[in-house]
PDB file of C-alpha atoms in Angstrom:
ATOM      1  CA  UNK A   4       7.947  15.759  -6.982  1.00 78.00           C
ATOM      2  CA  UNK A   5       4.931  13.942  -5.512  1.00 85.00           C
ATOM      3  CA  UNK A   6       6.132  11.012  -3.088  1.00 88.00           C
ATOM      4  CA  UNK A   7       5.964   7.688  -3.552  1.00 97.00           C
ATOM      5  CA  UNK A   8       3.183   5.653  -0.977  1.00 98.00           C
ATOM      6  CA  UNK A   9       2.480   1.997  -0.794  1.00 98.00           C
ATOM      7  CA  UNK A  10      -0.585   0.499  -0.057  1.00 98.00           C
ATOM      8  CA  UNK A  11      -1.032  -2.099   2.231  1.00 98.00           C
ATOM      9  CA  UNK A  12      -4.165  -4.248   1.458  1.00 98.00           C
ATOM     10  CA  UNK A  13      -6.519  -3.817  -2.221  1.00 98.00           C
ATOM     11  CA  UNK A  14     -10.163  -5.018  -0.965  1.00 96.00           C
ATOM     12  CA  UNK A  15     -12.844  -3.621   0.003  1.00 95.00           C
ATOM     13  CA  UNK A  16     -11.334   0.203   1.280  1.00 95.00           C
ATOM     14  CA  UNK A  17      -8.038  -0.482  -0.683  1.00 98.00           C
ATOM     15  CA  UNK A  18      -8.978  -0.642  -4.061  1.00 97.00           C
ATOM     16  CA  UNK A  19     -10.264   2.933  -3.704  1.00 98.00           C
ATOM     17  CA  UNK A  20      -7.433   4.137  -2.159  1.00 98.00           C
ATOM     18  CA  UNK A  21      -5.264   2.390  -5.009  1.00 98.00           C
ATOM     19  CA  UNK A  22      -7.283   3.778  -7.566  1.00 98.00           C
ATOM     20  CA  UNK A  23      -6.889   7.230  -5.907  1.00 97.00           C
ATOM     21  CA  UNK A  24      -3.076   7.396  -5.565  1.00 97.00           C
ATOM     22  CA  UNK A  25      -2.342   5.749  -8.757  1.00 98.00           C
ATOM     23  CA  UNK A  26      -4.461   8.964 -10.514  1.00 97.00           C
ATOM     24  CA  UNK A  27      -2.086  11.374  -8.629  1.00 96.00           C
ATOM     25  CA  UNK A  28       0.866   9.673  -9.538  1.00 96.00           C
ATOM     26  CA  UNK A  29       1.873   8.832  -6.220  1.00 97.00           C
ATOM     27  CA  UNK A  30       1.029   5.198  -6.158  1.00 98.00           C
ATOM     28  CA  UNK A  31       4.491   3.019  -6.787  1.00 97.00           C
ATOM     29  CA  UNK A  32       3.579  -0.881  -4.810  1.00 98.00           C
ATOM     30  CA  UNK A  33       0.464  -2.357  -3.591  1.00 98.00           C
ATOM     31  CA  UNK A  34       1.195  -5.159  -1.351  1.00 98.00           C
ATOM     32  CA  UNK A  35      -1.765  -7.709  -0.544  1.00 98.00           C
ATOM     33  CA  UNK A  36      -1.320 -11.383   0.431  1.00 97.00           C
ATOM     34  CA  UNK A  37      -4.425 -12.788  -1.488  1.00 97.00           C
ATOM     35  CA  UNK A  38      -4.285 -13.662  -5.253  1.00 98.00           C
ATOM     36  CA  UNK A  39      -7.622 -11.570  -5.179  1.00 98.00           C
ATOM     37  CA  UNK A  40      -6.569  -8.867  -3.478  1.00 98.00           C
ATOM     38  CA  UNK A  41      -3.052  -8.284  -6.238  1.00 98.00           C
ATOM     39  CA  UNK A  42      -5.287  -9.132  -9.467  1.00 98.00           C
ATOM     40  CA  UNK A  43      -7.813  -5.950  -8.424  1.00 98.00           C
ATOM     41  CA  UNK A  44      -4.681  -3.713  -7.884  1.00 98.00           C
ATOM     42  CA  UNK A  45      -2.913  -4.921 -11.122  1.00 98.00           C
ATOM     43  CA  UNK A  46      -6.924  -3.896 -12.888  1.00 98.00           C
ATOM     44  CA  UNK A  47      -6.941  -0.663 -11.158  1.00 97.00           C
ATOM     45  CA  UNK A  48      -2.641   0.306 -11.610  1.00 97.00           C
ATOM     46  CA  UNK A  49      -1.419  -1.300 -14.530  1.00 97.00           C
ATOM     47  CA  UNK A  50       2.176  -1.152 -14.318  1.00 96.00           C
ATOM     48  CA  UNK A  51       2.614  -0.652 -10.526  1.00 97.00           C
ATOM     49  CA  UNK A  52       4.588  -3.120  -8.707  1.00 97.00           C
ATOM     50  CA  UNK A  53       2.423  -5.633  -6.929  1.00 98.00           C
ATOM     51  CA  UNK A  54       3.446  -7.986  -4.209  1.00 98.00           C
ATOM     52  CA  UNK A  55       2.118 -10.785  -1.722  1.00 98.00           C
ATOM     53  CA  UNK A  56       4.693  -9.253   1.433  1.00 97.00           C
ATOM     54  CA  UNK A  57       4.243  -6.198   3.352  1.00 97.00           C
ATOM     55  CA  UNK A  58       7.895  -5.858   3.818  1.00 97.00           C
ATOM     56  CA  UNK A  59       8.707  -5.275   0.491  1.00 98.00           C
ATOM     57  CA  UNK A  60       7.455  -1.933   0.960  1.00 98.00           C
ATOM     58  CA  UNK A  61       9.227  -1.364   4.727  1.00 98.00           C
ATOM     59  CA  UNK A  62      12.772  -1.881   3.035  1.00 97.00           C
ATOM     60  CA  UNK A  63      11.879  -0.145  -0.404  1.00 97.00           C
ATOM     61  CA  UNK A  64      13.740   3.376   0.328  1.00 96.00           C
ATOM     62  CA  UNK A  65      11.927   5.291  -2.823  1.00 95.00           C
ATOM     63  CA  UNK A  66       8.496   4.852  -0.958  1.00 98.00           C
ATOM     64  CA  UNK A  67       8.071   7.742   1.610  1.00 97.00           C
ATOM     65  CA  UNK A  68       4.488   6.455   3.027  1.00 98.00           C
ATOM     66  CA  UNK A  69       2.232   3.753   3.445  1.00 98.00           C
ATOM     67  CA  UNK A  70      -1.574   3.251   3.221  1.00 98.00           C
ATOM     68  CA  UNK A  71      -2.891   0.936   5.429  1.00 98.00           C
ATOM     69  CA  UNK A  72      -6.119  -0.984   4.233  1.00 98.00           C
ATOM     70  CA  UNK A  73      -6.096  -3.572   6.263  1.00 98.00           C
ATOM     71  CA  UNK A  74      -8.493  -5.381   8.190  1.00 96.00           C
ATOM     72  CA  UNK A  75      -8.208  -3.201  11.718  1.00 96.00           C
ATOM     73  CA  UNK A  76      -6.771  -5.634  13.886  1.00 97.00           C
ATOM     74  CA  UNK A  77      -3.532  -6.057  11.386  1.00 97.00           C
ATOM     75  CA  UNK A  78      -3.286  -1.574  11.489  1.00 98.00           C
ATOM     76  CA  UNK A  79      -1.124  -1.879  14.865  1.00 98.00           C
ATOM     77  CA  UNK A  80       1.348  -4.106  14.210  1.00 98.00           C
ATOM     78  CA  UNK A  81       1.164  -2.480  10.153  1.00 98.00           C
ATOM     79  CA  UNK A  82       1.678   0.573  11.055  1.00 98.00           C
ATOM     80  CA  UNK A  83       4.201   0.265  13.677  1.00 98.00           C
ATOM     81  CA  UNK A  84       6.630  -1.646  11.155  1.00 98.00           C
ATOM     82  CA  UNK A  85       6.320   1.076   8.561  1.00 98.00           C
ATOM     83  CA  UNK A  86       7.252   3.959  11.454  1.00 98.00           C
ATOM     84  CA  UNK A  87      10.250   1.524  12.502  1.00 98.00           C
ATOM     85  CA  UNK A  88      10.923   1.745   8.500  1.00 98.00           C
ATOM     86  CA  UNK A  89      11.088   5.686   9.086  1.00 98.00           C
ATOM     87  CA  UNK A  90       7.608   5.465   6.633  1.00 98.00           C
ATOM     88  CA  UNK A  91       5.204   8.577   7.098  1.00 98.00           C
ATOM     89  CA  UNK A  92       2.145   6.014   7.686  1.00 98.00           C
ATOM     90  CA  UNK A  93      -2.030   6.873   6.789  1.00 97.00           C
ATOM     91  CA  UNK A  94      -4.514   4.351   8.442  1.00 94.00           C
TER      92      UNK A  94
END
């Protein structure tokens, strides 16, 4: 069974990585604040849950792992909340 990663972030690094993850079946939220940031990951993953909050995906237990793709100064404090979250984390 493949586990389930959120992504953090769908712009300019993100929408690759979404596109990625959502072909192996592994993709199940992409969280992004900006209106353009959840319309590209609702193009790339139809059908994948989208969402403005980052914390959606700390306190989802089915997601095992989170992409960060984020602009770099956001990655500490990112990827530090998904480890608290017990979340294996990829930056």
């Amino acid at each position: 069974m493949t586990p389930k990663i959120a992504l953090l972030g769908c712009g300019y690094w993100g929408k690759n990585i979404a596109r990625n993850l959502y072909e192996l079946d592994a993709l199940e939220m992409v969280c992004d604040p900006s209106d353009a940031g959840q319309a590209k990951a609702r193009e790339i993953a139809p059908g994948i849950n989208v969402v403005a909050d980052f914390k959606a995906a700390f306190l989802n237990e089915d997601i095992k792992g989170v992409a960060i793709a984020t602009p770099a100064e956001t990655h500490f404090e990112l990827a530090h909340c998904a480890l608290e979250a017990g979340k294996d984390v990829f930056v």
